[in-house]
Short mmCIF file of C-alpha atoms and ligand atoms in Angstrom, two decimals:
data_model
loop_
_atom_site.label_atom_id
_atom_site.label_comp_id
_atom_site.label_asym_id
_atom_site.label_seq_id
_atom_site.Cartn_x
_atom_site.Cartn_y
_atom_site.Cartn_z
CA MET B 10 49.55 91.27 80.66
CA LYS B 11 48.09 92.72 83.22
CA ILE B 12 46.60 96.39 83.47
CA THR B 13 46.79 98.22 86.59
CA LYS B 14 46.11 101.86 85.11
CA ILE B 15 43.74 102.97 82.60
CA CYS B 16 43.21 106.38 81.19
CA CYS B 17 39.94 107.21 79.53
CA ILE B 18 39.89 110.51 77.39
CA GLY B 19 36.66 112.00 77.12
CA ALA B 20 34.29 112.13 79.89
CA GLY B 21 30.98 112.51 78.39
CA TYR B 22 27.94 110.19 78.11
CA VAL B 23 30.25 107.18 77.28
CA GLY B 24 33.51 107.73 78.92
CA GLY B 25 31.71 108.78 82.16
CA PRO B 26 29.70 105.68 82.49
CA THR B 27 31.73 103.01 81.12
CA MET B 28 34.86 103.59 83.22
CA SER B 29 32.48 103.96 86.00
CA VAL B 30 31.48 100.28 85.66
CA ILE B 31 34.78 99.33 85.04
CA ALA B 32 36.18 101.07 88.07
CA SER B 33 33.49 99.29 90.11
CA GLN B 34 33.97 95.74 88.87
CA CYS B 35 37.71 96.09 89.07
CA PRO B 36 38.85 97.40 92.23
CA GLU B 37 42.58 96.88 91.75
CA ILE B 38 42.33 98.92 88.46
CA GLN B 39 43.10 102.63 88.71
CA VAL B 40 40.86 104.36 86.32
CA THR B 41 41.31 108.01 85.43
CA VAL B 42 39.03 109.73 83.06
CA VAL B 43 40.23 113.02 81.56
CA ASP B 44 38.78 115.73 79.51
CA ILE B 45 39.43 119.19 77.87
CA SER B 46 36.20 120.56 79.42
CA LYS B 47 37.15 122.17 83.06
CA VAL B 48 33.62 122.40 83.35
CA ARG B 49 32.55 118.90 83.00
CA ILE B 50 35.52 117.43 84.91
CA ASP B 51 34.50 119.81 87.83
CA LEU B 52 30.70 118.45 87.54
CA TRP B 53 31.86 114.78 87.70
CA ASN B 54 33.82 115.69 90.81
CA HIS B 55 30.74 118.03 92.33
CA SER B 56 29.91 116.58 95.74
CA ASP B 57 26.26 116.88 95.11
CA LEU B 58 25.88 113.82 93.11
CA ASP B 59 22.81 114.99 91.10
CA LYS B 60 24.96 117.35 89.51
CA LEU B 61 26.96 114.84 87.57
CA PRO B 62 27.00 116.09 84.20
CA VAL B 63 25.54 112.90 83.05
CA TYR B 64 22.00 111.25 83.94
CA GLU B 65 21.80 107.83 83.90
CA PRO B 66 19.88 105.49 86.25
CA GLY B 67 22.38 103.75 88.67
CA LEU B 68 25.40 106.25 87.81
CA LYS B 69 25.55 108.27 90.64
CA GLU B 70 25.41 105.27 92.80
CA LEU B 71 28.56 104.25 91.24
CA VAL B 72 30.33 107.17 91.30
CA SER B 73 29.82 107.38 95.19
CA LYS B 74 31.15 103.92 95.75
CA THR B 75 34.39 104.44 93.55
CA ARG B 76 35.28 108.24 93.07
CA GLY B 77 38.53 109.01 95.01
CA LYS B 78 39.08 105.23 95.58
CA ASN B 79 39.72 103.66 92.05
CA LEU B 80 38.03 106.51 89.85
CA PHE B 81 39.29 109.73 89.13
CA PHE B 82 38.30 112.52 86.76
CA SER B 83 40.70 115.01 85.88
CA THR B 84 41.71 117.82 83.32
CA GLU B 85 45.69 116.76 84.00
CA ILE B 86 45.70 114.75 80.40
CA ASP B 87 49.16 113.91 80.10
CA LYS B 88 49.58 112.84 83.13
CA ALA B 89 46.89 110.18 82.95
CA ILE B 90 48.28 109.34 79.76
CA ASP B 91 52.06 108.87 81.19
CA GLU B 92 50.73 106.69 83.65
CA ALA B 93 48.29 104.42 82.12
CA GLU B 94 49.47 101.16 80.30
CA MET B 95 46.04 101.19 78.60
CA ILE B 96 44.29 104.48 76.93
CA PHE B 97 40.43 104.51 75.85
CA ILE B 98 39.50 107.23 73.44
CA SER B 99 36.14 108.38 74.12
CA VAL B 100 35.85 111.72 72.39
CA ASN B 101 32.90 112.73 70.38
CA THR B 102 32.97 112.18 66.63
CA PRO B 103 30.23 114.47 65.35
CA THR B 104 29.19 114.75 61.36
CA LYS B 105 31.52 117.09 59.99
CA THR B 106 30.16 120.61 59.57
CA TYR B 107 32.69 122.04 57.08
CA GLY B 108 34.90 120.94 54.10
CA LYS B 109 34.99 117.57 52.51
CA GLY B 110 32.19 115.12 53.46
CA LYS B 111 30.33 118.01 55.31
CA GLY B 112 26.95 116.54 56.43
CA GLN B 113 28.05 113.13 56.06
CA ALA B 114 31.54 112.15 57.39
CA ALA B 115 32.60 112.12 61.03
CA ASP B 116 34.57 114.75 61.82
CA LEU B 117 37.89 112.90 63.45
CA LYS B 118 39.80 116.13 64.65
CA ASN B 119 39.25 115.13 68.18
CA ILE B 120 40.49 111.88 67.58
CA GLU B 121 43.46 112.69 65.74
CA LEU B 122 44.34 115.47 68.46
CA CYS B 123 44.10 112.44 71.01
CA ALA B 124 46.37 110.45 69.05
CA ARG B 125 48.93 113.28 68.72
CA ASN B 126 48.91 113.89 72.41
CA ILE B 127 49.59 110.34 73.25
CA ALA B 128 52.45 110.00 70.80
CA LYS B 129 54.11 112.96 72.39
CA VAL B 130 53.64 112.10 75.91
CA ALA B 131 53.83 108.18 75.92
CA LYS B 132 57.30 107.01 76.98
CA THR B 133 56.11 103.35 77.80
CA ASN B 134 54.15 101.21 75.36
CA LYS B 135 50.54 101.59 75.39
CA ILE B 136 47.48 99.78 74.00
CA VAL B 137 45.05 102.34 72.63
CA VAL B 138 41.62 101.44 72.48
CA GLU B 139 39.06 103.03 70.14
CA LYS B 140 35.94 103.34 72.46
CA SER B 141 34.33 106.21 70.00
CA THR B 142 32.50 105.29 67.07
CA LEU B 143 34.83 105.69 64.04
CA PRO B 144 34.53 105.18 60.36
CA VAL B 145 36.17 101.65 59.22
CA ARG B 146 39.78 102.00 58.75
CA THR B 147 40.30 104.50 60.95
CA ALA B 148 42.79 102.43 63.53
CA GLY B 149 45.34 102.65 60.49
CA ALA B 150 45.26 106.34 60.72
CA ILE B 151 45.84 106.39 64.47
CA LYS B 152 48.46 103.54 63.90
CA SER B 153 50.25 106.04 61.25
CA ILE B 154 50.06 109.29 63.77
CA LEU B 155 51.54 107.20 67.08
CA ASP B 156 54.16 105.64 64.95
CA ASN B 157 55.36 108.47 62.99
CA THR B 158 55.35 111.27 65.91
CA GLY B 159 55.90 108.92 68.70
CA ASN B 160 58.94 108.50 71.07
CA GLY B 161 59.83 104.91 69.38
CA VAL B 162 57.60 103.10 71.98
CA ASP B 163 55.23 100.57 70.92
CA PHE B 164 51.53 101.17 70.24
CA GLU B 165 49.24 98.56 69.55
CA ILE B 166 45.71 99.93 68.39
CA LEU B 167 42.17 98.28 69.69
CA SER B 168 38.91 98.93 68.50
CA ASN B 169 36.01 98.22 71.18
CA PRO B 170 33.26 100.16 70.09
CA GLU B 171 30.09 100.98 72.75
CA PHE B 172 26.98 99.86 72.43
CA LEU B 173 25.07 101.08 75.38
CA ALA B 174 21.97 102.95 75.10
CA GLU B 175 21.46 106.41 76.94
CA GLY B 176 18.81 105.82 79.79
CA THR B 177 19.96 102.24 80.30
CA ALA B 178 23.26 102.31 80.14
CA ILE B 179 24.63 100.93 83.61
CA ASP B 180 22.43 98.02 82.87
CA ASP B 181 23.79 97.73 79.39
CA LEU B 182 27.06 97.93 80.51
CA LEU B 183 26.93 95.29 83.34
CA ASN B 184 24.75 92.78 81.46
CA ALA B 185 26.21 93.45 77.62
CA ASP B 186 24.51 91.25 75.16
CA ARG B 187 28.36 91.07 73.90
CA VAL B 188 31.61 92.72 74.04
CA LEU B 189 33.67 93.49 71.05
CA ILE B 190 37.08 93.50 70.48
CA GLY B 191 38.87 94.13 67.15
CA GLY B 192 42.55 94.12 66.96
CA ALA B 193 45.81 93.27 64.75
CA GLU B 194 46.12 89.71 63.85
CA THR B 195 49.77 89.39 65.08
CA PRO B 196 51.04 87.74 68.54
CA GLU B 197 51.51 91.45 70.07
CA GLY B 198 47.63 92.17 68.86
CA GLN B 199 46.34 89.02 70.55
CA ILE B 200 48.28 89.96 73.84
CA ALA B 201 46.53 93.26 73.67
CA LYS B 202 43.08 91.93 72.85
CA ASP B 203 43.15 89.50 75.65
CA ALA B 204 44.46 92.05 78.25
CA LEU B 205 41.21 94.22 77.27
CA SER B 206 39.06 90.94 77.55
CA SER B 207 40.08 90.16 80.76
CA ILE B 208 38.65 93.40 82.01
CA TYR B 209 35.65 92.78 80.90
CA GLU B 210 35.55 88.87 82.03
CA HIS B 211 35.75 90.44 85.68
CA TRP B 212 31.87 90.57 85.21
CA LEU B 213 31.03 89.01 81.93
CA PRO B 214 31.17 85.35 80.89
CA LYS B 215 34.35 84.80 78.42
CA GLU B 216 31.75 83.81 75.39
CA LYS B 217 30.22 87.01 75.20
CA VAL B 218 33.71 88.94 74.88
CA LEU B 219 34.07 88.82 70.59
CA GLN B 220 37.39 88.97 69.02
CA THR B 221 37.40 90.12 65.55
CA ASN B 222 39.89 92.01 63.23
CA VAL B 223 40.26 95.67 63.72
CA TRP B 224 38.37 96.57 60.56
CA SER B 225 35.35 94.11 61.38
CA SER B 226 34.63 95.70 64.73
CA GLU B 227 35.01 99.27 63.45
CA LEU B 228 32.60 98.60 60.69
CA SER B 229 30.03 96.49 63.37
CA LYS B 230 29.40 99.29 65.21
CA LEU B 231 27.94 101.65 62.43
CA VAL B 232 26.28 98.49 60.88
CA ALA B 233 24.76 97.71 64.54
CA ASN B 234 23.28 101.43 64.70
CA ALA B 235 22.09 101.43 60.93
CA PHE B 236 20.18 98.01 61.47
CA LEU B 237 18.56 99.44 64.69
CA ALA B 238 17.72 103.00 63.38
CA GLN B 239 16.35 101.23 60.30
CA ARG B 240 13.57 99.14 62.40
CA VAL B 241 12.49 102.50 63.66
CA SER B 242 12.27 104.01 60.41
CA SER B 243 10.29 100.97 59.13
CA ILE B 244 8.07 100.73 61.69
CA ASN B 245 7.34 104.74 61.55
CA SER B 246 6.59 104.48 57.89
CA ILE B 247 3.97 102.00 58.52
CA SER B 248 2.83 104.28 61.29
CA ALA B 249 1.69 106.96 58.49
CA LEU B 250 0.02 104.15 56.64
CA CYS B 251 -1.90 102.84 59.58
CA GLU B 252 -3.56 106.49 60.49
CA LYS B 253 -4.60 106.31 56.63
CA THR B 254 -6.19 102.73 56.91
CA ASP B 255 -7.48 102.54 60.33
CA ALA B 256 -4.81 99.68 61.52
CA ASN B 257 -3.37 100.27 64.38
CA VAL B 258 0.50 100.37 64.65
CA ALA B 259 0.75 98.69 68.06
CA GLU B 260 -1.04 95.68 66.92
CA VAL B 261 0.80 95.45 63.74
CA SER B 262 4.26 95.55 65.55
CA ARG B 263 2.84 92.90 67.98
CA ALA B 264 1.64 90.87 65.34
CA ILE B 265 4.89 90.85 63.10
CA GLY B 266 7.13 91.16 66.60
CA TYR B 267 6.04 87.68 66.88
CA ASP B 268 7.44 85.97 64.29
CA SER B 269 10.88 84.76 65.63
CA ARG B 270 12.65 85.89 62.61
CA ILE B 271 11.61 89.57 63.02
CA GLY B 272 11.47 89.63 67.16
CA ALA B 273 9.47 91.98 69.07
CA LYS B 274 11.92 94.77 69.82
CA PHE B 275 12.94 98.06 68.49
CA LEU B 276 9.21 98.11 66.84
CA ASN B 277 7.67 101.01 68.48
CA SER B 278 6.47 103.84 66.50
CA SER B 279 7.30 107.19 67.59
CA VAL B 280 7.85 110.78 66.66
CA GLY B 281 11.02 109.49 65.32
CA PHE B 282 14.23 108.82 66.83
CA GLY B 283 17.00 111.29 67.99
CA GLY B 284 20.32 110.91 70.08
CA SER B 285 23.62 111.76 69.21
CA CYS B 286 24.50 108.35 67.45
CA PHE B 287 21.87 107.08 65.18
CA GLN B 288 21.82 109.68 62.57
CA LYS B 289 25.49 110.52 62.50
CA ASP B 290 26.44 106.78 62.08
CA ILE B 291 24.25 106.49 59.17
CA LEU B 292 25.47 109.37 57.58
CA ASN B 293 29.10 108.11 57.97
CA LEU B 294 28.17 104.62 56.56
CA VAL B 295 26.26 106.34 53.80
CA TYR B 296 29.51 108.54 53.03
CA ILE B 297 31.81 105.48 53.59
CA ALA B 298 29.95 103.58 50.92
CA GLN B 299 29.52 106.61 48.26
CA SER B 300 33.38 106.95 48.90
CA TYR B 301 33.74 103.51 47.73
CA GLY B 302 31.57 103.86 44.70
CA LEU B 303 28.64 101.93 46.29
CA GLN B 304 25.90 104.21 45.53
CA GLU B 305 23.03 102.12 45.79
CA VAL B 306 24.48 100.74 49.31
CA ALA B 307 24.74 104.21 50.23
CA ASP B 308 21.18 105.33 48.79
CA TYR B 309 19.77 102.21 50.78
CA TRP B 310 20.79 103.62 53.92
CA GLU B 311 20.32 107.15 53.67
CA GLN B 312 16.37 106.40 53.17
CA VAL B 313 16.52 105.51 56.81
CA ILE B 314 17.50 109.22 57.49
CA ILE B 315 14.79 110.63 54.75
CA MET B 316 12.33 108.67 56.80
CA ASN B 317 13.07 110.13 60.37
CA ASP B 318 13.08 113.46 58.75
CA TYR B 319 9.56 112.86 57.35
CA GLN B 320 8.35 111.42 60.70
CA LYS B 321 9.24 114.53 62.44
CA ARG B 322 8.37 116.85 59.88
CA ARG B 323 4.48 114.90 59.69
CA PHE B 324 4.39 115.15 63.46
CA ALA B 325 4.73 118.93 63.26
CA GLU B 326 2.47 119.25 60.21
CA ASN B 327 -0.34 117.41 61.70
CA ILE B 328 -0.40 119.56 64.77
CA VAL B 329 -0.86 122.54 62.30
CA THR B 330 -3.51 121.15 60.01
CA THR B 331 -5.57 119.60 63.14
CA LEU B 332 -5.34 123.44 65.19
CA TYR B 333 -7.35 124.87 61.86
CA ASN B 334 -4.47 125.27 59.82
CA THR B 335 -3.05 127.89 61.98
CA VAL B 336 -0.84 128.07 65.14
CA SER B 337 0.12 131.58 65.25
CA GLY B 338 -0.04 132.72 68.53
CA LYS B 339 -1.34 129.76 70.04
CA LYS B 340 0.10 128.13 73.17
CA ILE B 341 1.38 124.41 72.84
CA VAL B 342 2.94 122.87 75.46
CA PHE B 343 5.71 120.35 75.17
CA TYR B 344 6.15 117.39 77.63
CA GLY B 345 9.81 116.48 77.10
CA TRP B 346 12.69 117.58 75.45
CA ALA B 347 15.21 115.20 76.05
CA PHE B 348 15.58 112.39 73.06
CA LYS B 349 14.36 109.73 75.03
CA LYS B 350 13.32 109.12 78.57
CA ASP B 351 15.83 108.44 81.50
CA THR B 352 18.35 110.68 79.81
CA ASN B 353 19.36 114.46 79.99
CA ASP B 354 20.93 114.35 76.68
CA THR B 355 18.98 116.36 73.77
CA ARG B 356 21.30 115.75 71.02
CA GLU B 357 19.20 115.36 67.75
CA SER B 358 16.06 115.13 69.89
CA ALA B 359 12.89 115.07 67.59
CA ALA B 360 11.61 117.65 70.14
CA ILE B 361 13.93 120.43 68.66
CA TYR B 362 12.92 119.79 64.88
CA VAL B 363 8.99 119.80 66.09
CA ALA B 364 9.46 122.90 67.82
CA ASP B 365 11.77 124.99 65.32
CA ALA B 366 8.97 123.68 62.60
CA LEU B 367 6.11 125.08 64.79
CA LEU B 368 7.94 128.14 65.84
CA ASP B 369 8.28 128.96 62.20
CA GLU B 370 4.39 128.94 62.15
CA LYS B 371 4.68 131.58 65.12
CA ALA B 372 3.14 129.37 67.63
CA GLU B 373 4.08 129.99 71.39
CA ILE B 374 5.84 126.96 72.78
CA VAL B 375 6.15 126.16 76.50
CA ILE B 376 8.76 123.26 77.34
CA TYR B 377 8.77 121.25 80.29
CA ASP B 378 11.05 118.51 80.92
CA PRO B 379 12.21 116.80 84.25
CA LYS B 380 16.21 116.62 83.69
CA VAL B 381 16.75 119.15 80.81
CA PRO B 382 17.75 122.69 81.75
CA GLU B 383 16.61 125.91 80.33
CA SER B 384 19.94 127.05 78.95
CA GLN B 385 20.26 123.68 76.89
CA VAL B 386 16.75 123.98 75.45
CA TYR B 387 17.64 127.51 74.10
CA ALA B 388 21.04 125.98 72.93
CA ASP B 389 19.63 123.32 70.84
CA LEU B 390 17.33 125.77 69.25
CA ASP B 391 20.02 128.45 68.53
CA TYR B 392 22.37 126.27 67.54
CA LEU B 393 19.83 125.50 64.17
CA GLY B 394 20.37 129.24 63.32
CA THR B 395 16.72 129.33 61.84
CA ARG B 396 15.86 132.53 63.85
CA LEU B 397 17.51 135.14 65.83
CA PRO B 398 18.64 133.87 69.82
CA GLU B 399 16.15 136.76 70.93
CA GLU B 400 12.77 135.40 68.80
CA ASN B 401 13.65 131.69 70.29
CA ARG B 402 13.49 133.36 73.62
CA ARG B 403 10.42 135.21 72.75
CA LEU B 404 8.23 132.58 71.25
CA LEU B 405 9.61 129.53 73.54
CA LYS B 406 9.61 129.48 77.29
CA VAL B 407 10.86 126.89 79.53
CA VAL B 408 9.16 125.76 82.82
CA ASN B 409 9.31 123.76 85.81
CA ASP B 410 5.51 123.05 86.60
CA PRO B 411 4.05 121.06 83.81
CA ILE B 412 0.51 121.19 85.24
CA LYS B 413 0.49 125.03 85.56
CA ALA B 414 2.11 125.04 82.07
CA SER B 415 -1.19 123.82 80.62
CA ASN B 416 -3.15 126.87 81.50
CA ASP B 417 -4.94 128.17 78.50
CA ALA B 418 -2.82 125.80 76.26
CA HIS B 419 -4.36 124.80 72.92
CA ALA B 420 -2.47 121.67 72.91
CA ILE B 421 -0.26 119.54 74.52
CA ALA B 422 2.53 117.64 72.61
CA ILE B 423 4.03 114.73 74.41
CA LEU B 424 7.82 114.25 72.76
CA THR B 425 9.45 112.11 75.18
CA GLU B 426 8.16 109.09 77.02
CA TRP B 427 8.88 109.79 80.64
CA ASP B 428 7.15 107.78 82.95
CA GLU B 429 5.82 110.48 84.86
CA PHE B 430 3.64 112.02 82.19
CA LYS B 431 1.34 108.93 82.35
CA THR B 432 0.87 109.77 86.42
CA TYR B 433 -0.53 113.05 85.59
CA ASP B 434 -4.02 114.30 86.37
CA TRP B 435 -4.97 114.36 82.76
CA LYS B 436 -8.59 115.58 84.09
CA ALA B 437 -7.22 118.55 85.77
CA ILE B 438 -4.90 119.26 82.94
CA TYR B 439 -7.91 118.91 80.45
CA GLU B 440 -9.90 121.53 82.85
CA LYS B 441 -7.27 124.35 82.73
CA MET B 442 -6.94 123.84 79.01
CA LEU B 443 -8.62 125.91 76.27
CA LYS B 444 -11.57 123.81 74.26
CA PRO B 445 -11.38 121.86 72.26
CA ALA B 446 -7.89 120.51 74.01
CA PHE B 447 -5.48 118.75 71.73
CA VAL B 448 -3.06 115.95 72.88
CA PHE B 449 -0.40 115.02 69.95
CA ASP B 450 1.33 111.82 71.69
CA GLY B 451 4.24 111.24 69.53
CA ARG B 452 5.47 108.49 71.99
CA ARG B 453 2.31 106.30 72.21
CA LEU B 454 2.38 106.97 75.92
CA LEU B 455 -1.25 107.45 76.88
CA GLU B 456 -4.35 105.67 76.31
CA LYS B 457 -6.85 106.85 73.79
CA ASP B 458 -10.04 105.39 75.05
CA THR B 459 -9.11 107.29 78.56
CA MET B 460 -8.24 110.81 76.97
CA THR B 461 -10.90 110.68 74.79
CA ALA B 462 -13.07 109.99 77.78
CA ILE B 463 -11.76 113.02 79.55
CA GLY B 464 -12.90 115.02 76.89
CA PHE B 465 -9.45 115.33 74.97
CA GLU B 466 -9.30 115.43 70.85
CA TYR B 467 -6.42 112.89 71.11
CA TYR B 468 -4.07 112.11 68.30
CA LYS B 469 -1.86 109.06 68.80
CA ILE B 470 1.03 108.55 66.17
CA GLY B 471 0.25 105.44 64.09
CA GLN B 472 -3.57 105.42 64.96
CA SER B 473 -6.34 106.84 63.09
N1 LIG Y 524 26.15 108.99 73.54
C1 LIG Y 524 25.99 107.34 73.26
O1 LIG Y 524 25.10 106.74 73.33
C2 LIG Y 524 26.92 106.52 72.66
C3 LIG Y 524 27.03 104.93 72.79
C4 LIG Y 524 27.92 104.36 71.79
C5 LIG Y 524 29.18 104.91 71.38
N2 LIG Y 524 28.98 106.47 71.30
C6 LIG Y 524 30.08 106.75 70.42
O2 LIG Y 524 31.26 107.20 71.53
C7 LIG Y 524 32.20 108.71 71.56
C8 LIG Y 524 31.71 109.66 72.53
O3 LIG Y 524 30.45 109.79 72.70
P1 LIG Y 524 29.57 110.52 73.62
O4 LIG Y 524 28.29 110.56 73.46
O5 LIG Y 524 30.52 110.30 75.23
O6 LIG Y 524 30.18 112.09 73.66
P2 LIG Y 524 30.21 113.13 74.70
O7 LIG Y 524 30.31 114.51 73.52
O8 LIG Y 524 29.35 113.41 75.57
O9 LIG Y 524 31.77 113.20 75.31
C9 LIG Y 524 32.84 113.43 74.63
C10 LIG Y 524 33.69 114.05 75.58
O10 LIG Y 524 35.01 114.33 74.75
C11 LIG Y 524 35.70 115.47 75.06
N3 LIG Y 524 36.58 115.65 74.49
C12 LIG Y 524 36.63 115.66 72.91
N4 LIG Y 524 37.97 116.22 72.42
C13 LIG Y 524 38.62 115.85 73.55
C14 LIG Y 524 40.12 116.08 73.74
N5 LIG Y 524 41.03 116.02 72.54
N6 LIG Y 524 40.87 115.58 74.89
C15 LIG Y 524 40.17 115.50 75.54
N7 LIG Y 524 38.62 115.49 75.90
C16 LIG Y 524 38.19 115.51 74.70
C17 LIG Y 524 34.54 116.33 75.25
O11 LIG Y 524 34.78 117.59 75.96
C18 LIG Y 524 33.25 115.72 75.81
O12 LIG Y 524 33.46 115.85 77.36
C19 LIG Y 524 31.31 108.91 70.16
O13 LIG Y 524 31.87 108.32 69.08
C20 LIG Y 524 29.81 108.30 69.97
O14 LIG Y 524 29.56 108.02 68.84
C21 LIG Y 524 28.00 107.26 72.01
#
């Protein structure tokens, strides 16, 4: 089966980059990305490519090459569904904030709305691809909605979870370790899986496209994120021990990473993982395990989240104790607000929680991030609901000049590993700060010897 038109519902951090890569690699396929958010679609169509709603290295170049040729961004959802043979669902599936499973289960409201919309509009057979991360067995629910509310046409449901990491999304998509396609083990299911495989085979070797049953595919995505986050929490737990024992977490990581059974990747200690996925997907895994009565399995994975919360809290508490047990009225500058470098995404960023803890102690916080606008910083803090929005704006400011921000600061905290922070004139920054001048490096970005030689009181996570 040859696909000529694709529709992708959801123009976010996954839908936008993924479809830009498909459009660039498959010029004969027309790709339309749709979204309910007009604001987001207008930004995707903005003539100034620096205004795209998602910042990813290499993304604007792909968009500029394909937009208006075979890549389109639109709010005309029904039209795009109607025309496409293959529909990707790439909408957000956040943790539920209400009702049964509140705080753990994935909220599938958006997914169900998409399924109902596809059922209503489709007048020809469609392949529906789950690109969003979903609990195992969601494909069954989607199939049931489509078959029971549709216009009598046939739907094949595929699970094709996305493994890209923000900040390296384009490279991850172009050079994927593997692509996973799950589908029904029937002749029709096989045709659908092969149709989707053939898209990826435009740029990836066939052996990198793995086909499985639909349930294995859905579950594998949750498990992949759980294993990755588990490594971060494992090394972060050791960072706390290193600080007490004069061991150095970087040396421990290196020593264990040389063991080929362990491997060197994902062993960097930090202030804690953030992002929209790790926490949400583990909580979802915990919820699924609990709902099948597997309490020990649930408890095991929940510990990954508990350790991550501990690491963020530990970092904030260390700032308070080091600054003579009070930060009230003290100016603390944050370098970085995004959850990692090379993205403008702030969802679940460690910086939000560290700021919240310090604001509780009445610190005066100044934020600088090269890609995150002021409105987003305030939105993140207001969302927590810890204090009134006016109070957040009174105690916390967002600035565009990182060097000027250090004027009369008591401390600088590095919350995101942006490369530019390494290039700053730290001596000049030191001169501007109050003494003793403290730097709390939550990303292990700077060299301890250099910083102490300048005169800083320098704290690096995982090192005494
Ligand atoms: N962000 C990542 O790094 C990443 C990586 C792998 C997988 N995922 C998964 O991919 C999915 C999407 O994540 P994201 O980060 O792109 O989310 P996002 O919030 O950036 O984008 C989702 C978009 O879907 C739109 N949307 C929601 N409901 C809609 C509807 N009914 N009709 C049309 N549009 C609708 C929203 O307006 C939004 O623009 C999630 O399930 C996530 O877990 C994310």
